Amino acid sequence: FLPSQLSLLYKWLNSFPFLFLSGAGYHSESKAKEYKHVCKRACQRAVDRLKAGAFAVEAVAAALVELEDSPFTNAGMGSNLNLSGEIECDASIMDGKSLHYGAVGAISGIKNPVLVANRLLNEAQKGKLSAGRIPPCFLVGQGAHDWAVTHGIPPCPSEKMATKFSLSAYKRNKRKMELAEKMDTGHNQTKKRRQSSENENGSGCLDTVGAIVVDQEGNVAAAVSSGGLAMKHPGRVGQAAHYGCGCWAENACNMNPYSTAVSTSGSPFLASEDRVLGGVIVLRCCRCVEAQPSQDIQGALVEFLWSHTTESMCVGYMSAQDSKAKTHISRLPPGAVPGQSLAIEGGVCRLMSIVE
């Protein structure tokens, strides 16, 4: 990796709940406003839930729903199509307070996969099923779809989830694959296929989305959602759904004073590739109480950062005190090679509230 680009932002905030979200991939200058607007809407939706008294895990799910509904992201609506021309999505969510986790993989016909993951998490928190059965926390394929429908999550035809952009990308990718198969055989064909796959699954198709949240009580939560690689094999489950890989959230405990939430895009299993494309957002907070002459001030010191090897990464963050979210498109330095260069940016803030 090239030397990282590091910058820190210091800010004082007056209210405790805090949200941070991102999408790693490629974000053209012509669509920068649209990407930022999507992030702002997601931040606002989650913070509204926090202000209404929702816990972190509910707020992080609300943010992901907004991001999945956007046709500009590779999650939910407008996701990449697989080899069969179908949309299959992965998503996961984790509650730092209970350490419960929910995930779905290669799920089709559901507009918001994160809602299924969140429902799995909620159902698991209720305890065992009849006859002492253990409730599922990770479902895939048709089983995930059927479980979602029986638990009140409405289905959505796969063709309605495709957009003009995702359909045109699929047709373009398919033509390139067919051409490569006709031109070469044996080892050369395999090499061509891999090169074509690398080009088509470059930073322009990898806009996985994620969010991390800390609420008024200091609970943290994380979630991630992805349509996966373009032209992936049907049934493939990406890292967004894997436990401890797509996202992680864990509250502070006696042995550890820090609460931590992480959401990732990309995978360590890509280590053998020439270009390792991915991104990560991280939040770490520590509670503190400061005595003042007339009142006690309770708060948290929050550190947050984002890093990516993709060409760009759109991020947004907001606290309950902010009137609107702050957004930023982080880009690799001029001349840097995506997949071989690393950008890191972040900030530190103190979130305060009065102890009554």
Coordinates of C-alpha atoms in Angstrom, one line a residue:
F1 CA 0.0 0.0 0.0
L2 CA 1.0 3.6 -0.6
P3 CA 1.3 5.8 2.5
S4 CA -2.1 6.5 3.9
Q5 CA -3.8 9.9 3.7
L6 CA -4.8 10.8 7.3
S7 CA -6.8 13.7 8.5
L8 CA -8.5 14.3 11.9
L9 CA -11.5 16.4 12.5
Y10 CA -12.2 17.7 16.1
K11 CA -15.6 18.9 17.0
W12 CA -17.7 19.5 20.2
L13 CA -21.3 18.3 20.1
N14 CA -24.0 18.7 22.7
S15 CA -26.2 15.7 22.3
F16 CA -25.4 12.0 22.7
P17 CA -26.8 9.9 19.8
F18 CA -24.4 9.7 16.9
L19 CA -24.6 8.0 13.5
F20 CA -22.0 7.3 10.9
L21 CA -22.6 5.6 7.5
S22 CA -20.8 5.0 4.2
G23 CA -20.7 3.4 0.8
A24 CA -17.4 2.3 -0.8
G25 CA -16.9 2.1 -4.5
Y26 CA -16.8 4.7 -7.2
H27 CA -18.7 8.0 -7.0
S28 CA -18.6 10.1 -10.1
E29 CA -18.4 13.9 -9.8
S30 CA -21.6 14.2 -11.9
K31 CA -23.5 12.2 -9.3
A32 CA -21.8 13.5 -6.2
K33 CA -24.9 15.5 -5.1
E34 CA -27.1 12.5 -5.4
Y35 CA -24.8 10.3 -3.4
K36 CA -24.5 12.9 -0.6
H37 CA -28.2 13.5 -0.6
V38 CA -28.8 9.7 -0.1
C39 CA -26.4 9.8 2.9
K40 CA -28.1 12.8 4.4
R41 CA -31.5 11.2 4.2
A42 CA -30.2 8.0 5.8
C43 CA -28.6 10.0 8.6
Q44 CA -31.7 12.0 9.2
R45 CA -33.9 9.0 9.3
A46 CA -31.7 7.2 11.9
V47 CA -31.3 10.3 14.1
D48 CA -35.1 10.9 14.0
R49 CA -35.4 7.3 15.4
L50 CA -32.8 8.0 18.1
K51 CA -34.5 11.2 19.1
A52 CA -37.8 9.3 19.4
G53 CA -36.1 7.0 21.9
A54 CA -35.1 4.1 19.7
F55 CA -32.1 2.0 20.5
A56 CA -29.0 2.0 18.3
V57 CA -29.9 -1.3 16.6
E58 CA -33.3 0.2 15.5
A59 CA -31.6 3.3 14.2
V60 CA -28.9 1.5 12.2
A61 CA -31.6 -0.6 10.5
A62 CA -33.5 2.6 9.6
A63 CA -30.4 4.1 8.0
L64 CA -29.7 0.9 5.9
V65 CA -33.3 0.9 4.6
E66 CA -32.9 4.3 3.2
L67 CA -29.6 3.3 1.6
E68 CA -31.0 0.1 0.2
D69 CA -33.9 2.0 -1.4
S70 CA -31.6 4.2 -3.4
P71 CA -31.0 3.2 -7.0
F72 CA -27.4 4.6 -6.7
T73 CA -26.2 1.9 -4.3
N74 CA -25.3 -1.7 -4.8
A75 CA -27.7 -2.8 -2.0
G76 CA -31.4 -3.7 -2.2
M77 CA -32.9 -1.7 -5.1
G78 CA -30.5 -1.5 -8.1
S79 CA -28.2 -4.2 -6.9
N80 CA -25.8 -6.0 -9.2
L81 CA -27.3 -8.9 -11.2
N82 CA -25.8 -12.4 -11.0
L83 CA -24.9 -14.8 -13.9
S84 CA -28.6 -15.8 -14.2
G85 CA -29.7 -12.2 -14.4
E86 CA -31.2 -12.3 -10.9
I87 CA -30.7 -10.0 -7.8
E88 CA -29.5 -11.8 -4.7
C89 CA -28.5 -9.7 -1.7
D90 CA -26.6 -10.1 1.5
A91 CA -27.1 -8.2 4.8
S92 CA -26.2 -8.4 8.5
I93 CA -26.8 -6.5 11.6
M94 CA -25.4 -6.7 15.2
D95 CA -26.5 -5.3 18.5
G96 CA -23.6 -4.3 20.7
K97 CA -25.7 -4.5 23.9
S98 CA -26.9 -8.1 23.6
L99 CA -24.3 -9.3 21.0
H100 CA -27.1 -10.8 19.1
Y101 CA -26.6 -11.0 15.3
G102 CA -28.9 -11.5 12.3
A103 CA -28.0 -12.1 8.7
V104 CA -29.3 -13.1 5.3
G105 CA -27.4 -14.4 2.3
A106 CA -28.3 -14.7 -1.4
I107 CA -31.8 -13.6 -0.7
S108 CA -34.1 -12.7 -3.6
G109 CA -37.4 -11.0 -3.9
I110 CA -37.1 -8.8 -0.7
K111 CA -36.7 -5.1 -1.2
N112 CA -34.9 -4.5 2.1
P113 CA -32.7 -7.4 3.2
V114 CA -31.6 -5.6 6.3
L115 CA -35.1 -5.8 7.6
V116 CA -35.0 -9.6 7.4
A117 CA -31.6 -9.6 9.2
N118 CA -33.0 -7.3 11.9
R119 CA -36.1 -9.4 12.3
L120 CA -34.0 -12.5 12.8
L121 CA -32.0 -10.7 15.5
N122 CA -35.2 -9.6 17.2
E123 CA -36.8 -13.1 17.1
A124 CA -33.6 -14.6 18.5
Q125 CA -33.7 -12.2 21.5
K126 CA -37.1 -13.7 22.4
G127 CA -35.6 -17.0 23.3
K128 CA -36.2 -20.6 22.2
L129 CA -39.0 -21.7 19.9
S130 CA -41.5 -24.4 20.6
A131 CA -40.2 -27.8 21.7
G132 CA -36.9 -26.0 22.7
R133 CA -35.8 -25.3 19.2
I134 CA -33.1 -22.7 18.6
P135 CA -34.2 -19.8 16.5
P136 CA -32.2 -19.1 13.3
C137 CA -29.9 -16.1 13.1
F138 CA -28.6 -16.6 9.6
L139 CA -30.7 -17.7 6.6
V140 CA -30.0 -18.0 2.9
G141 CA -31.7 -18.3 -0.4
Q142 CA -35.3 -19.4 -0.6
G143 CA -35.5 -20.3 3.0
A144 CA -34.6 -16.7 4.0
H145 CA -37.3 -15.4 1.6
D146 CA -40.0 -17.7 2.9
W147 CA -39.1 -16.9 6.5
A148 CA -39.3 -13.2 5.8
V149 CA -42.7 -13.4 4.2
T150 CA -44.1 -15.5 7.0
H151 CA -42.9 -12.9 9.5
G152 CA -44.7 -10.0 7.8
I153 CA -42.0 -8.6 5.4
P154 CA -43.6 -8.1 2.0
P155 CA -42.0 -9.7 -1.1
C156 CA -40.9 -7.6 -4.0
P157 CA -40.5 -9.2 -7.5
S158 CA -36.9 -9.3 -8.5
E159 CA -37.5 -7.5 -11.8
K160 CA -38.8 -4.5 -9.9
M161 CA -35.6 -4.3 -7.9
A162 CA -33.5 -3.9 -11.1
T163 CA -32.8 -0.5 -12.5
K164 CA -31.9 0.7 -16.0
F165 CA -28.3 1.0 -14.8
S166 CA -28.0 -2.5 -13.3
L167 CA -29.7 -4.0 -16.3
S168 CA -27.5 -2.3 -18.8
A169 CA -24.4 -3.2 -16.8
Y170 CA -25.5 -6.9 -16.8
K171 CA -26.0 -6.9 -20.5
R172 CA -22.6 -5.3 -21.1
N173 CA -20.9 -7.8 -18.7
K174 CA -22.6 -10.7 -20.4
R175 CA -21.5 -9.6 -23.9
K176 CA -17.9 -9.3 -22.7
M177 CA -18.0 -12.8 -21.1
E178 CA -19.4 -14.3 -24.2
L179 CA -16.8 -12.6 -26.4
A180 CA -14.0 -13.8 -24.2
E181 CA -15.3 -17.4 -24.3
K182 CA -15.3 -17.3 -28.1
M183 CA -11.9 -15.8 -28.5
D184 CA -9.9 -18.0 -26.2
T185 CA -9.8 -21.6 -24.9
G186 CA -7.9 -23.4 -22.1
H187 CA -5.6 -21.4 -19.9
N188 CA -5.9 -18.2 -22.0
Q189 CA -9.7 -18.3 -21.7
T190 CA -9.5 -18.7 -17.9
K191 CA -7.1 -15.8 -17.7
K192 CA -9.4 -13.6 -19.9
R193 CA -12.4 -14.5 -17.8
R194 CA -10.6 -13.5 -14.7
Q195 CA -9.4 -10.2 -16.2
S196 CA -13.0 -9.5 -17.4
S197 CA -14.3 -10.2 -14.0
E198 CA -11.8 -8.0 -12.3
N199 CA -12.6 -5.1 -14.7
E200 CA -16.4 -5.5 -14.3
N201 CA -16.2 -6.0 -10.6
G202 CA -14.0 -2.9 -10.1
S203 CA -14.8 0.0 -7.9
G204 CA -17.7 1.1 -10.1
C205 CA -19.8 -1.9 -9.0
L206 CA -18.9 -2.3 -5.3
D207 CA -21.0 0.3 -3.6
T208 CA -21.8 -1.8 -0.5
V209 CA -23.4 0.3 2.2
G210 CA -23.0 0.2 6.0
A211 CA -23.8 2.2 9.1
I212 CA -22.7 2.4 12.8
V213 CA -24.5 4.1 15.6
V214 CA -24.2 5.0 19.3
D215 CA -27.4 5.9 21.2
Q216 CA -28.2 7.9 24.3
E217 CA -27.4 5.0 26.6
G218 CA -24.1 4.3 25.0
N219 CA -25.2 1.2 23.1
V220 CA -23.6 0.6 19.7
A221 CA -24.9 -1.2 16.7
A222 CA -23.6 -1.9 13.2
A223 CA -25.1 -3.1 9.9
V224 CA -24.1 -3.7 6.3
S225 CA -25.9 -4.5 3.1
S226 CA -24.7 -5.5 -0.4
G227 CA -25.9 -6.7 -3.7
G228 CA -22.6 -8.5 -4.1
L229 CA -20.2 -8.8 -7.1
A230 CA -21.6 -8.3 -10.6
M231 CA -22.0 -11.6 -12.5
K232 CA -21.5 -13.6 -9.4
H233 CA -22.5 -17.3 -9.4
P234 CA -26.1 -17.8 -8.2
G235 CA -26.2 -18.6 -4.5
R236 CA -22.9 -16.9 -3.7
V237 CA -22.9 -15.4 -0.2
G238 CA -20.5 -12.5 0.2
Q239 CA -18.7 -11.1 3.3
A240 CA -21.5 -8.7 4.1
A241 CA -23.5 -11.6 5.6
H242 CA -20.7 -13.5 7.4
Y243 CA -20.5 -13.3 11.2
G244 CA -17.6 -11.2 12.4
C245 CA -16.7 -10.2 8.8
G246 CA -19.4 -7.8 7.4
C247 CA -20.1 -5.9 10.7
W248 CA -19.4 -6.1 14.4
A249 CA -20.7 -4.2 17.5
E250 CA -19.9 -4.7 21.1
N251 CA -20.7 -2.5 24.1
A252 CA -18.1 -1.6 26.8
C253 CA -17.9 -4.1 29.7
N254 CA -15.9 -4.4 32.9
M255 CA -12.9 -5.8 31.0
N256 CA -13.1 -3.4 28.2
P257 CA -13.9 0.3 28.7
Y258 CA -14.6 0.9 25.0
S259 CA -17.7 0.3 22.9
T260 CA -16.8 -0.6 19.3
A261 CA -18.8 -0.8 16.1
V262 CA -17.4 -1.7 12.6
S263 CA -18.9 -2.1 9.1
T264 CA -16.9 -3.3 6.2
S265 CA -16.9 -3.8 2.5
G266 CA -14.4 -6.1 0.8
S267 CA -12.9 -9.3 2.2
P268 CA -9.7 -10.8 3.5
F269 CA -10.4 -13.7 1.1
L270 CA -9.5 -11.3 -1.7
A271 CA -5.9 -11.3 -0.5
S272 CA -4.7 -13.3 -3.5
E273 CA -6.0 -10.8 -6.0
D274 CA -3.8 -8.1 -7.6
R275 CA -6.3 -5.4 -6.6
V276 CA -7.8 -5.6 -3.1
L277 CA -10.9 -3.3 -3.1
G278 CA -12.7 -2.6 0.1
G279 CA -13.6 -0.1 2.7
V280 CA -14.3 0.1 6.5
I281 CA -16.0 2.5 8.9
V282 CA -15.1 2.3 12.6
L283 CA -16.6 3.9 15.8
R284 CA -15.1 3.6 19.2
C285 CA -16.5 5.4 22.3
C286 CA -15.8 5.6 26.0
R287 CA -18.2 7.0 28.5
C288 CA -17.1 9.7 31.0
V289 CA -18.7 11.9 33.7
E290 CA -17.4 15.3 34.4
A291 CA -18.4 17.2 37.6
Q292 CA -19.3 20.8 37.1
P293 CA -20.1 23.5 39.8
S294 CA -23.9 23.2 39.3
Q295 CA -24.4 20.0 37.4
D296 CA -22.9 16.7 36.3
I297 CA -22.1 16.3 32.6
Q298 CA -22.3 12.8 31.2
G299 CA -21.0 12.0 27.8
A300 CA -18.7 10.0 25.6
L301 CA -15.5 10.5 23.7
V302 CA -16.2 9.2 20.2
E303 CA -13.5 8.3 17.7
F304 CA -14.5 7.5 14.2
L305 CA -12.7 6.8 11.0
W306 CA -13.2 5.5 7.5
S307 CA -10.7 3.9 5.2
H308 CA -10.9 2.5 1.7
T309 CA -8.8 1.1 -1.2
T310 CA -11.6 1.8 -3.7
E311 CA -11.4 4.9 -5.8
S312 CA -13.8 6.7 -3.5
M313 CA -16.0 6.4 -0.5
C314 CA -19.1 8.5 0.4
V315 CA -19.6 9.0 4.1
G316 CA -22.1 10.8 6.2
Y317 CA -22.3 11.5 9.9
M318 CA -24.7 13.3 12.3
S319 CA -25.5 13.7 16.0
A320 CA -28.9 14.5 17.5
Q321 CA -27.7 18.1 18.0
D322 CA -27.0 18.7 14.3
S323 CA -29.7 20.3 12.2
K324 CA -28.4 18.3 9.1
A325 CA -26.0 15.6 8.3
K326 CA -22.4 16.2 7.1
T327 CA -21.3 14.3 4.1
H328 CA -18.0 13.9 2.3
I329 CA -16.7 11.9 -0.7
S330 CA -13.3 10.6 0.3
R331 CA -11.1 9.9 -2.7
L332 CA -7.7 8.4 -3.2
P333 CA -4.9 10.9 -3.9
P334 CA -4.2 11.8 -7.6
G335 CA -2.2 9.1 -9.3
A336 CA -3.0 6.4 -6.7
V337 CA -4.1 3.0 -7.9
P338 CA -7.4 1.7 -6.6
G339 CA -6.8 -1.7 -4.8
Q340 CA -3.1 -0.8 -4.3
S341 CA -3.5 2.4 -2.3
L342 CA -5.1 3.3 1.0
A343 CA -6.9 6.4 2.2
I344 CA -7.7 7.0 5.9
E345 CA -9.7 9.8 7.3
G346 CA -11.4 10.3 10.7
G347 CA -12.4 12.4 13.6
V348 CA -12.8 12.8 17.3
C349 CA -15.8 14.3 19.1
R350 CA -17.2 14.6 22.6
L351 CA -20.9 14.0 22.9
M352 CA -22.4 15.5 26.1
S353 CA -25.7 15.4 28.1
I354 CA -26.7 16.6 31.5
V355 CA -27.3 14.0 34.2
E356 CA -30.5 14.8 36.1

